[in-house]
Amino acid sequence: MRCLRAGRVRCSLERSSWAYQVIDTKLARETKGNTVLQISLYSDMLSSIQGVDAVSAYVVTPGKNYVPEEYRIADYAAYYRHVKNNLERAVDAPTAVATYPEPIEHCDICRWRRHCDDKRRADDHMSLVAGISKSQIRELERRGIATMAALAELPVPLQWTPDRGAAHSYEKIRGQARIQVEGRSAGKVLYEALTPEAGFGLCRLPEPSPGDIFFDVEGNPFVGDGGLEFLFGYLYLDADGDRRYVGDWASTRHEERAAFERFIDFVNERLKTFPDLHIYHFAHYEPAALKRLMGRYATRENEVDNLLRAEVFVDLYSVVRHAIRAGVESYSIKKLEPLYSFERSVPLDEVAAVLARTQARLEIADSMGVPEPDKEAIKSYNQDDCASTEGLRAWLEALRTALIQKGATIGRPTAVAAEISPELDAWQRKVAALAARLVAGVPDDANERTAEQQGRWLLASMLDWHGREKKAVWWEYFRLRDLSAEDLLRERDGLSDVEFVEQVGGTARAPIHRYRFALQDTDVRLGRRSEEPWWREIRQRGGPIARRSHHRCEEAQRYGRSPPRSGFRP
């Protein structure tokens, strides 16, 4: 028999003896290693007080009806002792290890963030340089470069070979530091256009169309199991040529599904009038959210797949990162807005508190408690994001025109037709019709389903499960294929600066090649290729995801979206 007690303990009663056990709550959906260490420490301290060794500790995570997850302390005791001993030796060492407040994700909610930020600015720390990695900072510090100003004066081309990464990546961050230092001296945001490169930057801007849509989604990953996309916002021109904004609010699973379907239906209906339209967004969140919703509800699958295959989505963040170098500490759209003189109707500091309390209400399933003024404030904030995306596109188009007038050659992306075969389309429609009959009347929220309804939903989801899984494989393939050499240096699922060495076997139709590449952080490991499903699929069908410096892999250029079969051995 167990009962909850106040704090982070639980009382266990067995055979008239009892002992407290640790229980902790976390916002993360998956229990991480540091959480296990934390509850191991609590259990160790509690065991010392009680004189009884703790058997188990518990963690409560979101989305599981607050059912505690049990962790057996003995399973982690050896690792806990190892970490504890290392910490004690470090504390007892005569010379304390120097620490520095380098920025991390937790900084956004830390009470000391302003103090740490002031420290970094006073020191002119290199973490202020947009896009710089920790490994690059360490490398530069070993070379005697400790400040952003010093980095801005680094001689180029590089006079030394870096231990990790490629020399051109350090030359790029040197240029970033230079323009930030120059902008700091000038008291404004400066920018400079980068040399146009086919397939990247401004070359990814399609021809503007009156049917274009500017799209932004607000979501909260901590609502229920899998998060909730609670606002679909999009801006477009109506039949009269007037700008119109739609803010489709969703507080429940049913409303989320309906909003998702309304947006996809709106886009497909608009494509009939404007077949050349594109959906502009900033960064990868919006397409990723649509993919998640398509998989979650098994609806509008062909429609979403067609939009992705036809490359209807245009990521302006990717365009900006390869089109200009700006004197900003972060390439977020809000930091770039001074370049195109965009003024928001809702101050960011005012809407931040509204967003925080709204997300908290959604997390505790109190959607009815969100007042209408708060919803309107968030919609206005979202509308500003959509309008800012439109303003950025217009500014990039103007920059493109100015560069062409100066003699630059900047092409447009080639239109890509959807590639779903009639046979596959007919099959998927048949499956969709059967799935719709199975889930008729089944609630979208799993917590509201009966056992019979859950069974019908599971059966419907199994009908084309393998097809949906294969889509995810190819989405990842094409995502990596379209990254530049610089982007791939920061991508753990790919490789950059790959150089062909020799052919080591295989046949004329399926050769096995050996490559070498610069030292970089990557999840690609010898002997682990077959463990990664998408990597195995790529290896069997399309060769390596790799990028040479400054240009695409020759095989990818030659064969486009269907490169030849080949093996890959690092």
JSON list of C-alpha atoms in Angstrom, two decimals, residues 335-541:
[
{"chain": "A", "resi": 335, "resn": "LYS", "atom": "CA", "xyz": [16.35, 40.26, -34.51]},
{"chain": "A", "resi": 336, "resn": "LEU", "atom": "CA", "xyz": [16.26, 40.77, -38.29]},
{"chain": "A", "resi": 337, "resn": "GLU", "atom": "CA", "xyz": [13.24, 43.09, -38.30]},
{"chain": "A", "resi": 338, "resn": "PRO", "atom": "CA", "xyz": [15.33, 46.30, -38.07]},
{"chain": "A", "resi": 339, "resn": "LEU", "atom": "CA", "xyz": [16.68, 45.50, -41.54]},
{"chain": "A", "resi": 340, "resn": "TYR", "atom": "CA", "xyz": [13.27, 45.93, -43.14]},
{"chain": "A", "resi": 341, "resn": "SER", "atom": "CA", "xyz": [11.92, 48.47, -40.63]},
{"chain": "A", "resi": 342, "resn": "PHE", "atom": "CA", "xyz": [9.12, 46.26, -39.34]},
{"chain": "A", "resi": 343, "resn": "GLU", "atom": "CA", "xyz": [7.20, 47.58, -36.35]},
{"chain": "A", "resi": 344, "resn": "ARG", "atom": "CA", "xyz": [5.06, 45.23, -34.28]},
{"chain": "A", "resi": 345, "resn": "SER", "atom": "CA", "xyz": [1.57, 46.19, -33.16]},
{"chain": "A", "resi": 346, "resn": "VAL", "atom": "CA", "xyz": [1.96, 44.18, -29.94]},
{"chain": "A", "resi": 347, "resn": "PRO", "atom": "CA", "xyz": [5.15, 44.74, -27.86]},
{"chain": "A", "resi": 348, "resn": "LEU", "atom": "CA", "xyz": [6.99, 41.48, -27.29]},
{"chain": "A", "resi": 349, "resn": "ASP", "atom": "CA", "xyz": [7.46, 42.05, -23.56]},
{"chain": "A", "resi": 350, "resn": "GLU", "atom": "CA", "xyz": [3.70, 42.52, -23.11]},
{"chain": "A", "resi": 351, "resn": "VAL", "atom": "CA", "xyz": [2.65, 39.37, -24.95]},
{"chain": "A", "resi": 352, "resn": "ALA", "atom": "CA", "xyz": [5.28, 37.18, -23.25]},
{"chain": "A", "resi": 353, "resn": "ALA", "atom": "CA", "xyz": [3.32, 37.09, -19.98]},
{"chain": "A", "resi": 354, "resn": "VAL", "atom": "CA", "xyz": [0.07, 36.39, -21.86]},
{"chain": "A", "resi": 355, "resn": "LEU", "atom": "CA", "xyz": [1.69, 33.48, -23.71]},
{"chain": "A", "resi": 356, "resn": "ALA", "atom": "CA", "xyz": [3.10, 32.05, -20.47]},
{"chain": "A", "resi": 357, "resn": "ARG", "atom": "CA", "xyz": [-0.20, 31.97, -18.61]},
{"chain": "A", "resi": 358, "resn": "THR", "atom": "CA", "xyz": [-2.11, 30.71, -21.66]},
{"chain": "A", "resi": 359, "resn": "GLN", "atom": "CA", "xyz": [0.30, 27.83, -22.14]},
{"chain": "A", "resi": 360, "resn": "ALA", "atom": "CA", "xyz": [0.03, 27.02, -18.43]},
{"chain": "A", "resi": 361, "resn": "ARG", "atom": "CA", "xyz": [-3.77, 26.84, -18.71]},
{"chain": "A", "resi": 362, "resn": "LEU", "atom": "CA", "xyz": [-3.54, 24.58, -21.75]},
{"chain": "A", "resi": 363, "resn": "GLU", "atom": "CA", "xyz": [-1.10, 22.30, -19.93]},
{"chain": "A", "resi": 364, "resn": "ILE", "atom": "CA", "xyz": [-3.52, 21.75, -17.04]},
{"chain": "A", "resi": 365, "resn": "ALA", "atom": "CA", "xyz": [-6.44, 21.24, -19.46]},
{"chain": "A", "resi": 366, "resn": "ASP", "atom": "CA", "xyz": [-8.08, 24.53, -18.49]},
{"chain": "A", "resi": 367, "resn": "SER", "atom": "CA", "xyz": [-8.71, 25.71, -22.04]},
{"chain": "A", "resi": 368, "resn": "MET", "atom": "CA", "xyz": [-12.04, 27.23, -21.04]},
{"chain": "A", "resi": 369, "resn": "GLY", "atom": "CA", "xyz": [-10.16, 29.44, -18.60]},
{"chain": "A", "resi": 370, "resn": "VAL", "atom": "CA", "xyz": [-8.29, 31.30, -21.35]},
{"chain": "A", "resi": 371, "resn": "PRO", "atom": "CA", "xyz": [-9.99, 34.70, -21.55]},
{"chain": "A", "resi": 372, "resn": "GLU", "atom": "CA", "xyz": [-10.85, 36.14, -24.94]},
{"chain": "A", "resi": 373, "resn": "PRO", "atom": "CA", "xyz": [-8.59, 39.21, -24.46]},
{"chain": "A", "resi": 374, "resn": "ASP", "atom": "CA", "xyz": [-5.62, 36.84, -24.02]},
{"chain": "A", "resi": 375, "resn": "LYS", "atom": "CA", "xyz": [-6.57, 34.94, -27.17]},
{"chain": "A", "resi": 376, "resn": "GLU", "atom": "CA", "xyz": [-6.85, 38.19, -29.11]},
{"chain": "A", "resi": 377, "resn": "ALA", "atom": "CA", "xyz": [-3.46, 39.37, -27.82]},
{"chain": "A", "resi": 378, "resn": "ILE", "atom": "CA", "xyz": [-1.81, 36.12, -28.96]},
{"chain": "A", "resi": 379, "resn": "LYS", "atom": "CA", "xyz": [-3.57, 36.30, -32.32]},
{"chain": "A", "resi": 380, "resn": "SER", "atom": "CA", "xyz": [-2.26, 39.85, -32.78]},
{"chain": "A", "resi": 381, "resn": "TYR", "atom": "CA", "xyz": [1.23, 38.64, -31.90]},
{"chain": "A", "resi": 382, "resn": "ASN", "atom": "CA", "xyz": [0.86, 35.79, -34.40]},
{"chain": "A", "resi": 383, "resn": "GLN", "atom": "CA", "xyz": [-0.44, 38.18, -37.05]},
{"chain": "A", "resi": 384, "resn": "ASP", "atom": "CA", "xyz": [2.67, 40.30, -36.50]},
{"chain": "A", "resi": 385, "resn": "ASP", "atom": "CA", "xyz": [4.79, 37.17, -37.11]},
{"chain": "A", "resi": 386, "resn": "CYS", "atom": "CA", "xyz": [2.96, 36.47, -40.38]},
{"chain": "A", "resi": 387, "resn": "ALA", "atom": "CA", "xyz": [3.26, 40.11, -41.48]},
{"chain": "A", "resi": 388, "resn": "SER", "atom": "CA", "xyz": [6.94, 40.12, -40.53]},
{"chain": "A", "resi": 389, "resn": "THR", "atom": "CA", "xyz": [7.48, 37.03, -42.69]},
{"chain": "A", "resi": 390, "resn": "GLU", "atom": "CA", "xyz": [5.80, 38.87, -45.56]},
{"chain": "A", "resi": 391, "resn": "GLY", "atom": "CA", "xyz": [7.97, 41.92, -44.95]},
{"chain": "A", "resi": 392, "resn": "LEU", "atom": "CA", "xyz": [11.13, 39.82, -44.90]},
{"chain": "A", "resi": 393, "resn": "ARG", "atom": "CA", "xyz": [10.20, 38.16, -48.20]},
{"chain": "A", "resi": 394, "resn": "ALA", "atom": "CA", "xyz": [9.64, 41.60, -49.79]},
{"chain": "A", "resi": 395, "resn": "TRP", "atom": "CA", "xyz": [13.01, 42.84, -48.47]},
{"chain": "A", "resi": 396, "resn": "LEU", "atom": "CA", "xyz": [14.82, 39.76, -49.80]},
{"chain": "A", "resi": 397, "resn": "GLU", "atom": "CA", "xyz": [13.18, 40.22, -53.20]},
{"chain": "A", "resi": 398, "resn": "ALA", "atom": "CA", "xyz": [14.34, 43.83, -53.26]},
{"chain": "A", "resi": 399, "resn": "LEU", "atom": "CA", "xyz": [17.86, 42.72, -52.33]},
{"chain": "A", "resi": 400, "resn": "ARG", "atom": "CA", "xyz": [17.79, 40.12, -55.09]},
{"chain": "A", "resi": 401, "resn": "THR", "atom": "CA", "xyz": [16.74, 42.72, -57.65]},
{"chain": "A", "resi": 402, "resn": "ALA", "atom": "CA", "xyz": [19.48, 45.12, -56.54]},
{"chain": "A", "resi": 403, "resn": "LEU", "atom": "CA", "xyz": [22.16, 42.44, -56.83]},
{"chain": "A", "resi": 404, "resn": "ILE", "atom": "CA", "xyz": [20.99, 41.41, -60.30]},
{"chain": "A", "resi": 405, "resn": "GLN", "atom": "CA", "xyz": [21.16, 45.06, -61.40]},
{"chain": "A", "resi": 406, "resn": "LYS", "atom": "CA", "xyz": [24.79, 45.04, -60.25]},
{"chain": "A", "resi": 407, "resn": "GLY", "atom": "CA", "xyz": [25.55, 42.05, -62.45]},
{"chain": "A", "resi": 408, "resn": "ALA", "atom": "CA", "xyz": [24.92, 39.06, -60.19]},
{"chain": "A", "resi": 409, "resn": "THR", "atom": "CA", "xyz": [23.35, 35.90, -61.60]},
{"chain": "A", "resi": 410, "resn": "ILE", "atom": "CA", "xyz": [20.59, 34.67, -59.27]},
{"chain": "A", "resi": 411, "resn": "GLY", "atom": "CA", "xyz": [18.21, 32.03, -60.54]},
{"chain": "A", "resi": 412, "resn": "ARG", "atom": "CA", "xyz": [14.85, 30.82, -59.32]},
{"chain": "A", "resi": 413, "resn": "PRO", "atom": "CA", "xyz": [14.17, 27.29, -58.05]},
{"chain": "A", "resi": 414, "resn": "THR", "atom": "CA", "xyz": [12.80, 24.92, -60.67]},
{"chain": "A", "resi": 415, "resn": "ALA", "atom": "CA", "xyz": [9.17, 23.99, -60.18]},
{"chain": "A", "resi": 416, "resn": "VAL", "atom": "CA", "xyz": [8.85, 20.43, -58.88]},
{"chain": "A", "resi": 417, "resn": "ALA", "atom": "CA", "xyz": [5.77, 18.37, -59.71]},
{"chain": "A", "resi": 418, "resn": "ALA", "atom": "CA", "xyz": [4.22, 16.02, -57.15]},
{"chain": "A", "resi": 419, "resn": "GLU", "atom": "CA", "xyz": [5.41, 12.49, -57.85]},
{"chain": "A", "resi": 420, "resn": "ILE", "atom": "CA", "xyz": [2.67, 10.30, -56.35]},
{"chain": "A", "resi": 421, "resn": "SER", "atom": "CA", "xyz": [1.73, 7.67, -58.94]},
{"chain": "A", "resi": 422, "resn": "PRO", "atom": "CA", "xyz": [-1.95, 7.18, -59.86]},
{"chain": "A", "resi": 423, "resn": "GLU", "atom": "CA", "xyz": [-1.79, 3.60, -58.54]},
{"chain": "A", "resi": 424, "resn": "LEU", "atom": "CA", "xyz": [-0.42, 4.68, -55.16]},
{"chain": "A", "resi": 425, "resn": "ASP", "atom": "CA", "xyz": [-2.86, 7.57, -54.97]},
{"chain": "A", "resi": 426, "resn": "ALA", "atom": "CA", "xyz": [-5.79, 5.22, -55.62]},
{"chain": "A", "resi": 427, "resn": "TRP", "atom": "CA", "xyz": [-4.54, 2.81, -52.97]},
{"chain": "A", "resi": 428, "resn": "GLN", "atom": "CA", "xyz": [-4.12, 5.55, -50.36]},
{"chain": "A", "resi": 429, "resn": "ARG", "atom": "CA", "xyz": [-7.60, 6.89, -51.06]},
{"chain": "A", "resi": 430, "resn": "LYS", "atom": "CA", "xyz": [-9.02, 3.42, -50.57]},
{"chain": "A", "resi": 431, "resn": "VAL", "atom": "CA", "xyz": [-7.16, 3.08, -47.27]},
{"chain": "A", "resi": 432, "resn": "ALA", "atom": "CA", "xyz": [-8.28, 6.56, -46.17]},
{"chain": "A", "resi": 433, "resn": "ALA", "atom": "CA", "xyz": [-11.93, 5.71, -46.84]},
{"chain": "A", "resi": 434, "resn": "LEU", "atom": "CA", "xyz": [-11.69, 2.51, -44.78]},
{"chain": "A", "resi": 435, "resn": "ALA", "atom": "CA", "xyz": [-9.87, 4.31, -41.97]},
{"chain": "A", "resi": 436, "resn": "ALA", "atom": "CA", "xyz": [-12.54, 7.01, -41.91]},
{"chain": "A", "resi": 437, "resn": "ARG", "atom": "CA", "xyz": [-15.25, 4.39, -41.40]},
{"chain": "A", "resi": 438, "resn": "LEU", "atom": "CA", "xyz": [-13.28, 2.77, -38.58]},
{"chain": "A", "resi": 439, "resn": "VAL", "atom": "CA", "xyz": [-12.75, 6.01, -36.66]},
{"chain": "A", "resi": 440, "resn": "ALA", "atom": "CA", "xyz": [-16.22, 7.44, -37.23]},
{"chain": "A", "resi": 441, "resn": "GLY", "atom": "CA", "xyz": [-17.40, 8.71, -33.85]},
{"chain": "A", "resi": 442, "resn": "VAL", "atom": "CA", "xyz": [-14.04, 8.05, -32.14]},
{"chain": "A", "resi": 443, "resn": "PRO", "atom": "CA", "xyz": [-12.84, 11.06, -30.10]},
{"chain": "A", "resi": 444, "resn": "ASP", "atom": "CA", "xyz": [-9.56, 12.64, -31.18]},
{"chain": "A", "resi": 445, "resn": "ASP", "atom": "CA", "xyz": [-8.39, 12.77, -27.56]},
{"chain": "A", "resi": 446, "resn": "ALA", "atom": "CA", "xyz": [-7.20, 9.29, -26.48]},
{"chain": "A", "resi": 447, "resn": "ASN", "atom": "CA", "xyz": [-8.27, 9.97, -22.89]},
{"chain": "A", "resi": 448, "resn": "GLU", "atom": "CA", "xyz": [-11.90, 10.25, -24.01]},
{"chain": "A", "resi": 449, "resn": "ARG", "atom": "CA", "xyz": [-12.05, 6.90, -25.85]},
{"chain": "A", "resi": 450, "resn": "THR", "atom": "CA", "xyz": [-13.53, 3.67, -24.63]},
{"chain": "A", "resi": 451, "resn": "ALA", "atom": "CA", "xyz": [-11.55, 0.43, -25.03]},
{"chain": "A", "resi": 452, "resn": "GLU", "atom": "CA", "xyz": [-13.58, -0.45, -28.14]},
{"chain": "A", "resi": 453, "resn": "GLN", "atom": "CA", "xyz": [-12.99, 2.99, -29.67]},
{"chain": "A", "resi": 454, "resn": "GLN", "atom": "CA", "xyz": [-9.27, 2.80, -28.92]},
{"chain": "A", "resi": 455, "resn": "GLY", "atom": "CA", "xyz": [-9.15, -0.55, -30.68]},
{"chain": "A", "resi": 456, "resn": "ARG", "atom": "CA", "xyz": [-10.86, 0.86, -33.77]},
{"chain": "A", "resi": 457, "resn": "TRP", "atom": "CA", "xyz": [-8.49, 3.83, -33.80]},
{"chain": "A", "resi": 458, "resn": "LEU", "atom": "CA", "xyz": [-5.46, 1.53, -33.48]},
{"chain": "A", "resi": 459, "resn": "LEU", "atom": "CA", "xyz": [-6.70, -0.69, -36.32]},
{"chain": "A", "resi": 460, "resn": "ALA", "atom": "CA", "xyz": [-7.28, 2.34, -38.56]},
{"chain": "A", "resi": 461, "resn": "SER", "atom": "CA", "xyz": [-3.77, 3.65, -37.79]},
{"chain": "A", "resi": 462, "resn": "MET", "atom": "CA", "xyz": [-2.23, 0.29, -38.69]},
{"chain": "A", "resi": 463, "resn": "LEU", "atom": "CA", "xyz": [-3.71, 0.24, -42.21]},
{"chain": "A", "resi": 464, "resn": "ASP", "atom": "CA", "xyz": [-0.96, 2.33, -43.84]},
{"chain": "A", "resi": 465, "resn": "TRP", "atom": "CA", "xyz": [1.52, 2.50, -40.98]},
{"chain": "A", "resi": 466, "resn": "HIS", "atom": "CA", "xyz": [4.49, 1.31, -43.07]},
{"chain": "A", "resi": 467, "resn": "GLY", "atom": "CA", "xyz": [3.72, 3.87, -45.74]},
{"chain": "A", "resi": 468, "resn": "ARG", "atom": "CA", "xyz": [3.75, 6.71, -43.23]},
{"chain": "A", "resi": 469, "resn": "GLU", "atom": "CA", "xyz": [7.01, 5.43, -41.74]},
{"chain": "A", "resi": 470, "resn": "LYS", "atom": "CA", "xyz": [8.67, 5.40, -45.16]},
{"chain": "A", "resi": 471, "resn": "LYS", "atom": "CA", "xyz": [7.58, 8.99, -45.72]},
{"chain": "A", "resi": 472, "resn": "ALA", "atom": "CA", "xyz": [9.46, 10.02, -42.59]},
{"chain": "A", "resi": 473, "resn": "VAL", "atom": "CA", "xyz": [12.59, 8.29, -43.94]},
{"chain": "A", "resi": 474, "resn": "TRP", "atom": "CA", "xyz": [12.50, 10.20, -47.18]},
{"chain": "A", "resi": 475, "resn": "TRP", "atom": "CA", "xyz": [11.59, 13.49, -45.53]},
{"chain": "A", "resi": 476, "resn": "GLU", "atom": "CA", "xyz": [14.79, 13.16, -43.51]},
{"chain": "A", "resi": 477, "resn": "TYR", "atom": "CA", "xyz": [16.77, 12.23, -46.61]},
{"chain": "A", "resi": 478, "resn": "PHE", "atom": "CA", "xyz": [15.69, 15.29, -48.58]},
{"chain": "A", "resi": 479, "resn": "ARG", "atom": "CA", "xyz": [16.10, 17.57, -45.54]},
{"chain": "A", "resi": 480, "resn": "LEU", "atom": "CA", "xyz": [19.73, 16.56, -45.21]},
{"chain": "A", "resi": 481, "resn": "ARG", "atom": "CA", "xyz": [20.32, 16.62, -48.95]},
{"chain": "A", "resi": 482, "resn": "ASP", "atom": "CA", "xyz": [19.33, 20.29, -49.14]},
{"chain": "A", "resi": 483, "resn": "LEU", "atom": "CA", "xyz": [21.68, 21.44, -46.36]},
{"chain": "A", "resi": 484, "resn": "SER", "atom": "CA", "xyz": [24.83, 23.35, -47.23]},
{"chain": "A", "resi": 485, "resn": "ALA", "atom": "CA", "xyz": [28.33, 22.25, -46.23]},
{"chain": "A", "resi": 486, "resn": "GLU", "atom": "CA", "xyz": [28.27, 24.74, -43.35]},
{"chain": "A", "resi": 487, "resn": "ASP", "atom": "CA", "xyz": [24.89, 23.51, -42.11]},
{"chain": "A", "resi": 488, "resn": "LEU", "atom": "CA", "xyz": [26.01, 19.89, -42.25]},
{"chain": "A", "resi": 489, "resn": "LEU", "atom": "CA", "xyz": [28.95, 20.65, -39.99]},
{"chain": "A", "resi": 490, "resn": "ARG", "atom": "CA", "xyz": [26.35, 21.26, -37.24]},
{"chain": "A", "resi": 491, "resn": "GLU", "atom": "CA", "xyz": [24.09, 18.38, -38.25]},
{"chain": "A", "resi": 492, "resn": "ARG", "atom": "CA", "xyz": [24.80, 15.18, -36.33]},
{"chain": "A", "resi": 493, "resn": "ASP", "atom": "CA", "xyz": [22.91, 13.00, -38.82]},
{"chain": "A", "resi": 494, "resn": "GLY", "atom": "CA", "xyz": [25.07, 14.03, -41.77]},
{"chain": "A", "resi": 495, "resn": "LEU", "atom": "CA", "xyz": [28.66, 14.67, -42.80]},
{"chain": "A", "resi": 496, "resn": "SER", "atom": "CA", "xyz": [30.36, 17.69, -44.32]},
{"chain": "A", "resi": 497, "resn": "ASP", "atom": "CA", "xyz": [33.65, 18.24, -46.18]},
{"chain": "A", "resi": 498, "resn": "VAL", "atom": "CA", "xyz": [33.53, 14.75, -47.64]},
{"chain": "A", "resi": 499, "resn": "GLU", "atom": "CA", "xyz": [36.33, 13.82, -50.04]},
{"chain": "A", "resi": 500, "resn": "PHE", "atom": "CA", "xyz": [36.28, 10.76, -52.28]},
{"chain": "A", "resi": 501, "resn": "VAL", "atom": "CA", "xyz": [39.23, 8.41, -51.68]},
{"chain": "A", "resi": 502, "resn": "GLU", "atom": "CA", "xyz": [38.71, 5.25, -53.72]},
{"chain": "A", "resi": 503, "resn": "GLN", "atom": "CA", "xyz": [36.35, 2.50, -54.77]},
{"chain": "A", "resi": 504, "resn": "VAL", "atom": "CA", "xyz": [36.79, -0.48, -52.48]},
{"chain": "A", "resi": 505, "resn": "GLY", "atom": "CA", "xyz": [34.41, -3.03, -53.92]},
{"chain": "A", "resi": 506, "resn": "GLY", "atom": "CA", "xyz": [30.94, -3.63, -55.17]},
{"chain": "A", "resi": 507, "resn": "THR", "atom": "CA", "xyz": [29.87, -3.72, -58.80]},
{"chain": "A", "resi": 508, "resn": "ALA", "atom": "CA", "xyz": [29.48, -1.23, -61.61]},
{"chain": "A", "resi": 509, "resn": "ARG", "atom": "CA", "xyz": [25.80, -0.79, -60.72]},
{"chain": "A", "resi": 510, "resn": "ALA", "atom": "CA", "xyz": [26.32, -0.78, -56.97]},
{"chain": "A", "resi": 511, "resn": "PRO", "atom": "CA", "xyz": [29.85, 0.41, -56.17]},
{"chain": "A", "resi": 512, "resn": "ILE", "atom": "CA", "xyz": [31.20, 0.77, -52.65]},
{"chain": "A", "resi": 513, "resn": "HIS", "atom": "CA", "xyz": [33.17, 3.98, -52.16]},
{"chain": "A", "resi": 514, "resn": "ARG", "atom": "CA", "xyz": [35.46, 5.11, -49.38]},
{"chain": "A", "resi": 515, "resn": "TYR", "atom": "CA", "xyz": [35.47, 8.77, -48.28]},
{"chain": "A", "resi": 516, "resn": "ARG", "atom": "CA", "xyz": [37.38, 10.86, -45.78]},
{"chain": "A", "resi": 517, "resn": "PHE", "atom": "CA", "xyz": [35.91, 13.85, -43.96]},
{"chain": "A", "resi": 518, "resn": "ALA", "atom": "CA", "xyz": [36.89, 16.52, -41.46]},
{"chain": "A", "resi": 519, "resn": "LEU", "atom": "CA", "xyz": [36.57, 15.73, -37.76]},
{"chain": "A", "resi": 520, "resn": "GLN", "atom": "CA", "xyz": [33.10, 16.83, -36.68]},
{"chain": "A", "resi": 521, "resn": "ASP", "atom": "CA", "xyz": [30.32, 15.98, -34.24]},
{"chain": "A", "resi": 522, "resn": "THR", "atom": "CA", "xyz": [28.25, 13.24, -35.83]},
{"chain": "A", "resi": 523, "resn": "ASP", "atom": "CA", "xyz": [26.07, 10.27, -34.95]},
{"chain": "A", "resi": 524, "resn": "VAL", "atom": "CA", "xyz": [27.48, 8.29, -37.87]},
{"chain": "A", "resi": 525, "resn": "ARG", "atom": "CA", "xyz": [29.63, 5.57, -36.31]},
{"chain": "A", "resi": 526, "resn": "LEU", "atom": "CA", "xyz": [31.48, 2.56, -37.65]},
{"chain": "A", "resi": 527, "resn": "GLY", "atom": "CA", "xyz": [29.25, -0.48, -37.25]},
{"chain": "A", "resi": 528, "resn": "ARG", "atom": "CA", "xyz": [26.13, 1.59, -36.48]},
{"chain": "A", "resi": 529, "resn": "ARG", "atom": "CA", "xyz": [24.91, 2.23, -40.02]},
{"chain": "A", "resi": 530, "resn": "SER", "atom": "CA", "xyz": [22.38, -0.58, -39.98]},
{"chain": "A", "resi": 531, "resn": "GLU", "atom": "CA", "xyz": [20.99, 0.57, -36.62]},
{"chain": "A", "resi": 532, "resn": "GLU", "atom": "CA", "xyz": [19.59, 3.79, -38.08]},
{"chain": "A", "resi": 533, "resn": "PRO", "atom": "CA", "xyz": [16.47, 2.95, -40.16]},
{"chain": "A", "resi": 534, "resn": "TRP", "atom": "CA", "xyz": [16.54, 6.10, -42.32]},
{"chain": "A", "resi": 535, "resn": "TRP", "atom": "CA", "xyz": [20.32, 5.84, -42.81]},
{"chain": "A", "resi": 536, "resn": "ARG", "atom": "CA", "xyz": [19.92, 2.20, -43.90]},
{"chain": "A", "resi": 537, "resn": "GLU", "atom": "CA", "xyz": [17.20, 3.21, -46.37]},
{"chain": "A", "resi": 538, "resn": "ILE", "atom": "CA", "xyz": [19.39, 5.98, -47.77]},
{"chain": "A", "resi": 539, "resn": "ARG", "atom": "CA", "xyz": [22.40, 3.70, -48.02]},
{"chain": "A", "resi": 540, "resn": "GLN", "atom": "CA", "xyz": [20.43, 1.05, -49.87]},
{"chain": "A", "resi": 541, "resn": "ARG", "atom": "CA", "xyz": [18.65, 3.44, -52.24]}
]
